[in-house]
CSV table of C-alpha atoms in Angstrom, one decimal:
chain,number,residue,atom,x,y,z
T,1,MET,CA,4.4,-21.1,-4.4
T,2,GLU,CA,7.8,-22.3,-2.6
T,3,LYS,CA,6.1,-23.9,0.5
T,4,PHE,CA,2.6,-24.1,1.9
T,5,LEU,CA,2.5,-23.7,6.1
T,6,SER,CA,-0.4,-21.1,6.0
T,7,VAL,CA,-2.2,-18.5,4.2
T,8,ASN,CA,0.8,-16.2,4.3
T,9,ASP,CA,2.3,-18.2,1.5
T,10,VAL,CA,-0.7,-17.6,-1.0
T,11,GLN,CA,0.1,-14.9,-3.5
T,12,ASP,CA,-3.4,-14.8,-4.4
T,13,LEU,CA,-6.0,-16.0,-2.4
T,14,ASN,CA,-8.9,-15.8,-4.9
T,15,GLU,CA,-7.1,-17.5,-7.5
T,16,ILE,CA,-6.1,-20.4,-5.4
T,17,VAL,CA,-9.8,-20.8,-4.5
T,18,LYS,CA,-10.8,-20.4,-8.4
T,19,SER,CA,-7.9,-23.4,-9.0
T,20,ALA,CA,-9.3,-25.4,-6.6
T,21,LEU,CA,-13.3,-25.1,-8.0
T,22,SER,CA,-11.6,-25.7,-11.6
T,23,ILE,CA,-9.9,-28.7,-10.6
T,24,LYS,CA,-13.2,-29.9,-9.0
T,25,ALA,CA,-15.0,-29.3,-12.4
T,26,ASN,CA,-12.7,-31.4,-14.4
T,27,PRO,CA,-10.1,-33.4,-12.2
T,28,GLU,CA,-9.0,-35.3,-15.3
T,29,ALA,CA,-7.6,-32.3,-17.1
T,30,TYR,CA,-4.8,-31.8,-15.0
T,31,GLY,CA,-3.0,-35.3,-15.2
T,32,ASP,CA,0.2,-34.1,-16.5
T,33,VAL,CA,1.1,-31.5,-14.1
T,34,GLY,CA,2.6,-33.7,-12.0
T,35,LYS,CA,3.9,-36.7,-14.4
T,36,ASN,CA,7.1,-38.1,-12.9
T,37,LYS,CA,6.9,-36.1,-9.8
T,38,MET,CA,6.7,-37.7,-6.5
T,39,LEU,CA,5.1,-36.6,-3.1
T,40,GLY,CA,6.0,-37.8,0.3
T,41,LEU,CA,3.6,-37.6,2.8
T,42,LEU,CA,5.1,-38.0,6.7
T,43,PHE,CA,2.8,-38.6,9.4
T,44,PHE,CA,4.3,-38.1,13.0
T,45,ASN,CA,0.3,-38.4,13.9
T,46,PRO,CA,-3.0,-39.9,13.0
T,47,SER,CA,-4.8,-38.8,9.8
T,48,LEU,CA,-7.9,-40.2,7.6
T,49,ARG,CA,-9.1,-37.3,5.6
T,50,THR,CA,-5.9,-35.4,5.2
T,51,ARG,CA,-4.1,-38.6,4.0
T,52,LEU,CA,-6.3,-39.7,1.9
T,53,SER,CA,-7.6,-36.6,0.1
T,54,THR,CA,-3.9,-35.3,-0.5
T,55,GLN,CA,-3.1,-38.7,-2.0
T,56,ARG,CA,-6.1,-38.4,-4.1
T,57,ALA,CA,-5.6,-34.9,-5.1
T,58,ALA,CA,-1.7,-36.1,-6.3
T,59,ARG,CA,-3.3,-38.6,-8.3
T,60,HIS,CA,-5.6,-36.3,-10.3
T,61,LEU,CA,-2.2,-34.3,-10.8
T,62,GLY,CA,-0.6,-37.6,-12.0
T,63,MET,CA,1.8,-37.6,-9.1
T,64,ASP,CA,3.3,-40.9,-7.5
T,65,VAL,CA,2.8,-40.8,-3.9
T,66,MET,CA,4.8,-42.6,-1.1
T,67,VAL,CA,3.5,-42.4,2.7
T,68,MET,CA,5.1,-43.2,5.8
T,69,ASN,CA,3.9,-43.3,9.4
T,70,ILE,CA,7.2,-42.0,11.2
T,71,ASP,CA,5.7,-42.5,14.5
T,72,LYS,CA,5.1,-46.1,13.7
T,73,ASP,CA,7.4,-47.0,11.0
T,74,GLY,CA,10.6,-44.9,11.3
T,75,TRP,CA,13.5,-44.5,13.5
T,76,LYS,CA,12.8,-42.1,16.5
T,77,ILE,CA,13.4,-38.7,15.4
T,78,GLU,CA,15.8,-36.3,17.2
T,79,THR,CA,15.2,-32.7,16.8
T,80,GLU,CA,17.4,-30.7,18.9
T,81,ASP,CA,20.4,-29.4,17.5
T,82,GLY,CA,23.8,-30.2,19.2
T,83,VAL,CA,22.7,-33.0,21.1
T,84,ILE,CA,24.4,-36.1,22.2
T,85,MET,CA,22.5,-38.8,20.6
T,86,ASP,CA,23.3,-41.4,23.2
T,87,GLY,CA,19.2,-42.1,24.0
T,88,ASP,CA,16.5,-44.1,22.3
T,89,LYS,CA,16.5,-41.6,19.3
T,90,ALA,CA,18.4,-42.9,16.1
T,91,GLU,CA,18.0,-40.3,13.5
T,92,HIS,CA,18.1,-36.4,13.5
T,93,LEU,CA,15.6,-34.5,11.9
T,94,LYS,CA,18.0,-32.7,9.6
T,95,ASP,CA,19.5,-35.8,8.2
T,96,ALA,CA,16.0,-37.4,7.6
T,97,ALA,CA,14.8,-34.4,5.6
T,98,ALA,CA,17.7,-34.2,3.5
T,99,VAL,CA,17.6,-37.7,2.8
T,100,ILE,CA,13.8,-37.8,1.9
T,101,SER,CA,14.2,-34.5,-0.2
T,102,GLN,CA,16.3,-37.0,-2.5
T,103,TYR,CA,13.4,-39.2,-2.8
T,104,CYS,CA,10.7,-36.8,-3.2
T,105,ASP,CA,9.7,-33.4,-5.2
T,106,ILE,CA,7.4,-32.4,-2.5
T,107,ILE,CA,7.0,-33.3,1.1
T,108,GLY,CA,3.9,-32.9,3.3
T,109,VAL,CA,4.3,-33.0,6.9
T,110,ARG,CA,1.7,-33.5,9.8
T,111,SER,CA,2.9,-32.9,13.5
T,112,PHE,CA,0.6,-32.3,16.7
T,113,PRO,CA,1.6,-30.1,19.3
T,114,ASN,CA,2.3,-31.9,22.8
T,115,LEU,CA,-0.2,-29.6,24.6
T,116,GLN,CA,2.5,-29.3,27.7
T,117,ASP,CA,4.4,-26.3,26.5
T,118,LYS,CA,3.0,-23.4,24.6
T,119,GLU,CA,6.1,-21.6,23.8
T,120,GLU,CA,7.6,-24.8,22.3
T,121,ASP,CA,4.4,-26.1,20.6
T,122,TYR,CA,4.2,-22.5,19.3
T,123,ALA,CA,7.5,-22.2,17.8
T,124,ASP,CA,6.5,-25.2,15.5
T,125,GLY,CA,9.6,-26.4,15.3
T,126,ILE,CA,9.2,-30.2,13.5
T,127,MET,CA,7.5,-28.2,10.5
T,128,LYS,CA,9.8,-25.0,10.5
T,129,ASP,CA,13.0,-28.0,10.6
T,130,PHE,CA,11.8,-29.6,7.7
T,131,VAL,CA,11.5,-26.3,5.7
T,132,LYS,CA,15.0,-25.3,6.9
T,133,TYR,CA,16.6,-29.0,6.2
T,134,ALA,CA,14.8,-30.2,3.2
T,135,HIS,CA,15.7,-29.5,-0.4
T,136,VAL,CA,12.5,-29.4,-1.8
T,137,PRO,CA,9.0,-27.6,-1.0
T,138,ILE,CA,7.4,-28.5,2.5
T,139,VAL,CA,3.3,-28.6,2.7
T,140,SER,CA,1.9,-28.4,6.0
T,141,LEU,CA,-0.7,-31.3,6.5
T,142,GLU,CA,-1.5,-29.9,9.9
T,143,SER,CA,1.2,-28.4,12.4
T,144,ALA,CA,1.1,-27.2,16.0
T,145,THR,CA,-0.5,-24.1,15.3
T,146,ARG,CA,-2.0,-24.2,12.0
T,147,HIS,CA,-4.2,-26.4,9.4
T,148,PRO,CA,-4.0,-24.6,6.1
T,149,LEU,CA,-5.3,-27.4,3.9
T,150,GLN,CA,-8.4,-27.7,5.7
T,151,SER,CA,-8.7,-24.0,5.7
T,152,LEU,CA,-8.6,-23.3,2.1
T,153,ALA,CA,-11.2,-26.4,1.9
T,154,ASP,CA,-13.3,-24.5,4.2
T,155,LEU,CA,-12.8,-21.2,2.0
T,156,VAL,CA,-13.8,-23.2,-1.0
T,157,THR,CA,-16.7,-24.4,0.7
T,158,ILE,CA,-18.1,-21.4,1.9
T,159,ARG,CA,-18.0,-20.0,-1.6
T,160,GLU,CA,-19.7,-22.7,-3.3
T,161,ASN,CA,-22.3,-21.9,-1.1
T,162,SER,CA,-22.8,-18.4,-0.7
T,163,ASP,CA,-22.0,-15.7,-3.6
T,164,LYS,CA,-23.2,-12.7,-0.8
T,165,PRO,CA,-20.5,-10.0,-1.1
T,166,LYS,CA,-20.2,-10.1,2.6
T,167,LYS,CA,-21.1,-13.3,4.8
T,168,LYS,CA,-21.0,-13.6,8.4
T,169,VAL,CA,-19.2,-16.7,9.4
T,170,VAL,CA,-19.1,-17.5,13.1
T,171,LEU,CA,-16.3,-19.8,14.5
T,172,THR,CA,-17.9,-21.3,17.8
T,173,TRP,CA,-16.2,-23.1,20.5
T,174,ALA,CA,-18.0,-26.3,21.5
T,175,PRO,CA,-17.3,-29.0,24.0
T,176,HIS,CA,-15.3,-32.1,24.0
T,177,PRO,CA,-14.0,-34.5,26.6
T,178,ARG,CA,-10.5,-34.3,25.5
T,179,ALA,CA,-8.0,-31.1,25.3
T,180,LEU,CA,-7.2,-30.5,21.6
T,181,PRO,CA,-5.2,-28.7,19.7
T,182,GLN,CA,-5.6,-24.9,18.5
T,183,ALA,CA,-4.3,-25.3,15.0
T,184,VAL,CA,-7.7,-25.6,13.2
T,185,PRO,CA,-9.5,-22.7,14.8
T,186,ASN,CA,-6.3,-20.7,14.4
T,187,SER,CA,-5.8,-21.2,11.1
T,188,PHE,CA,-9.7,-20.9,10.2
T,189,ALA,CA,-9.7,-17.4,11.8
T,190,GLU,CA,-6.4,-16.7,9.8
T,191,TRP,CA,-7.8,-17.6,6.4
T,192,MET,CA,-11.2,-16.0,7.2
T,193,ASN,CA,-9.5,-12.6,8.1
T,194,ALA,CA,-7.7,-12.9,4.8
T,195,ALA,CA,-10.7,-13.1,2.7
T,196,ASP,CA,-12.7,-10.1,1.5
T,197,ASP,CA,-16.0,-11.5,1.3
T,198,VAL,CA,-15.8,-12.7,4.9
T,199,GLU,CA,-17.1,-11.0,8.5
T,200,LEU,CA,-15.7,-13.2,10.9
T,201,VAL,CA,-17.2,-13.6,14.5
T,202,ILE,CA,-15.4,-15.9,17.2
T,203,THR,CA,-17.1,-16.9,20.2
T,204,ALA,CA,-16.2,-19.3,22.9
T,205,PRO,CA,-16.2,-19.3,26.9
T,206,GLU,CA,-13.6,-17.2,29.0
T,207,GLY,CA,-10.1,-18.9,28.9
T,208,TYR,CA,-10.4,-20.0,25.2
T,209,GLU,CA,-9.7,-16.6,23.6
T,210,LEU,CA,-7.4,-17.3,20.4
T,211,ASP,CA,-4.1,-15.5,20.0
T,212,PRO,CA,-4.4,-11.9,18.8
T,213,GLU,CA,-2.1,-13.3,15.8
T,214,PHE,CA,-5.1,-15.4,14.5
T,215,VAL,CA,-8.1,-13.2,15.9
T,216,GLY,CA,-6.9,-10.2,13.8
T,217,GLU,CA,-9.6,-7.8,13.1
T,218,ALA,CA,-12.3,-10.5,14.0
T,219,THR,CA,-15.0,-9.9,16.5
T,220,PHE,CA,-15.0,-12.0,19.7
T,221,THR,CA,-17.6,-12.5,22.2
T,222,THR,CA,-18.2,-14.9,25.0
T,223,ASP,CA,-22.0,-14.9,24.0
T,224,GLN,CA,-22.4,-17.7,21.6
T,225,ASP,CA,-26.3,-16.6,21.3
T,226,GLU,CA,-25.7,-13.3,20.5
T,227,ALA,CA,-22.7,-14.7,17.9
T,228,LEU,CA,-25.0,-17.0,16.0
T,229,LYS,CA,-27.7,-14.2,15.2
T,230,ASP,CA,-28.1,-13.8,11.4
T,231,ALA,CA,-25.0,-16.1,11.0
T,232,ASP,CA,-24.6,-17.3,7.4
T,233,PHE,CA,-22.0,-20.2,8.3
T,234,VAL,CA,-21.7,-21.5,11.6
T,235,TYR,CA,-17.9,-23.5,12.1
T,236,ALA,CA,-17.8,-25.3,15.3
T,237,LYS,CA,-14.7,-26.4,17.0
T,238,ASN,CA,-13.3,-27.4,20.4
T,239,TRP,CA,-10.0,-26.5,21.2
T,240,SER,CA,-7.9,-26.4,24.4
T,241,SER,CA,-7.8,-23.5,27.0
T,242,THR,CA,-5.5,-20.7,26.1
T,243,THR,CA,-4.9,-19.3,29.4
T,244,GLU,CA,-4.4,-22.5,30.9
T,245,TYR,CA,-2.7,-24.1,28.1
T,246,GLY,CA,-3.6,-27.4,27.0
T,247,LYS,CA,-6.4,-28.0,29.7
T,248,VAL,CA,-10.1,-28.6,29.9
T,249,VAL,CA,-11.2,-25.8,31.9
T,250,CYS,CA,-14.7,-25.6,30.4
T,251,LYS,CA,-17.5,-28.5,30.3
T,252,ASP,CA,-20.6,-26.4,29.7
T,253,ASN,CA,-22.7,-28.5,27.5
T,254,SER,CA,-24.9,-25.6,26.6
T,255,TRP,CA,-21.9,-24.7,24.0
T,256,GLN,CA,-23.1,-27.6,21.9
T,257,VAL,CA,-24.4,-26.6,18.6
T,258,THR,CA,-28.3,-27.9,18.3
T,259,GLU,CA,-31.0,-27.2,16.1
T,260,GLU,CA,-32.0,-24.5,18.6
T,261,LYS,CA,-28.9,-22.5,18.0
T,262,MET,CA,-28.8,-22.9,14.6
T,263,ALA,CA,-32.7,-21.4,14.3
T,264,LEU,CA,-30.9,-18.1,15.5
T,265,THR,CA,-28.8,-17.7,12.3
T,266,ASN,CA,-29.8,-16.9,9.0
T,267,ASN,CA,-30.6,-20.0,7.7
T,268,GLY,CA,-26.9,-20.8,8.3
T,269,LYS,CA,-24.8,-23.9,7.0
T,270,PHE,CA,-23.1,-25.9,9.6
T,271,MET,CA,-19.6,-26.7,9.0
T,272,HIS,CA,-16.6,-28.7,11.1
T,273,CYS,CA,-13.5,-30.0,10.1
T,274,LEU,CA,-14.0,-33.7,11.4
T,275,PRO,CA,-13.8,-36.2,13.2
T,276,ILE,CA,-16.8,-34.9,15.1
T,277,ARG,CA,-18.4,-36.2,18.7
T,278,ARG,CA,-21.9,-36.3,17.6
T,279,ASN,CA,-24.0,-35.1,20.4
T,280,VAL,CA,-21.1,-33.5,21.9
T,281,VAL,CA,-19.9,-30.8,19.6
T,282,ALA,CA,-23.1,-30.9,17.7
T,283,SER,CA,-26.7,-32.7,17.8
T,284,ASP,CA,-27.4,-35.6,15.2
T,285,GLY,CA,-30.4,-33.0,14.0
T,286,VAL,CA,-27.6,-30.3,13.0
T,287,LEU,CA,-25.2,-33.1,11.4
T,288,ASP,CA,-27.7,-34.9,9.6
T,289,SER,CA,-29.9,-31.5,8.3
T,290,ASP,CA,-29.6,-30.2,4.9
T,291,ASN,CA,-27.7,-27.1,6.0
T,292,SER,CA,-24.8,-29.5,7.0
T,293,LEU,CA,-21.7,-29.0,4.7
T,294,ILE,CA,-19.7,-31.4,6.6
T,295,ILE,CA,-19.4,-34.2,4.0
T,296,GLU,CA,-19.2,-31.6,1.0
T,297,GLU,CA,-16.4,-29.9,3.1
T,298,ALA,CA,-14.5,-33.1,3.5
T,299,ASN,CA,-14.8,-33.7,-0.2
T,300,ASN,CA,-13.0,-30.2,-0.9
T,301,ARG,CA,-10.2,-31.3,1.1
T,302,THR,CA,-9.3,-33.2,-2.3
T,303,PHE,CA,-9.6,-30.1,-4.3
T,304,ALA,CA,-7.7,-27.7,-2.0
T,305,ALA,CA,-4.6,-30.0,-2.0
T,306,ALA,CA,-4.3,-30.5,-5.6
T,307,ALA,CA,-4.9,-26.7,-6.0
T,308,VAL,CA,-1.9,-25.9,-3.3
T,309,LEU,CA,0.1,-29.1,-5.0
T,310,LYS,CA,-0.4,-27.5,-8.6
T,311,ALA,CA,0.8,-24.0,-7.4
T,312,ILE,CA,3.9,-25.5,-6.3
T,313,LEU,CA,4.7,-27.9,-9.4
T,314,GLU,CA,4.2,-24.7,-11.8
T,315,THR,CA,6.5,-22.5,-9.7
T,316,GLU,CA,9.2,-25.3,-9.8
């Protein structure tokens, strides 16, 4: 694996899931894979699970780790080519990426969208520029359009909890007071569509339909109750409007995932990437139930990241 930006960079989906589960079963067995290698983690935006789980993943492989909050600790970064840099941005991304490549064997980058200009956000400029100008593999720690480490952990969690040949997985929009990126739902849909054991249904209000590129062959409906019927897994996530890009156009609290909604499922398991607004996105009763996988899912972030790093290290 030469980079990790989406499911399209994974040669064998089943093998990378098996790798994550193998590392989880015996994390001490892989301590020499990354010996004398350096992982650099660059954060343009906040992080809890991604930051800590990726650091722990690197440690399982024997790697050293450097972490930098670009938005707080570094120079302001210019991303436009050919610009006259006479403003407040002191360093160009092409120079920063090349320099960091000399210090690190793999670079992880996290950069959110601005939710102002869809064309600009979906161009995924920062992530693509790091791939272009760095001289080492790039791992997405979440970009403007995708969150592949989260999605791999989600698939690992689903397979750990069900051996059904075909699992009905429902991605449901849920309320939130703020406008949130579309990266997690985009990525989740993309990975579930790539899995041969998943039947994906997406449900959201009008105006929140994900791009066809990510919906793929999944079923889409605005009827949440109908979507939840007989579901094996329910993945709740808010995202901002796609028709009025970056805006909150629906404030219908009936989309909250409650115990009554989960009763429509096939004793379904509840999932969310975290952090979650309790009693807004989902009720306490759902989150604290025996069928909630949110903590287990977060734990699997470590082993998903380790599987990705291992695949990259073994490619070098």
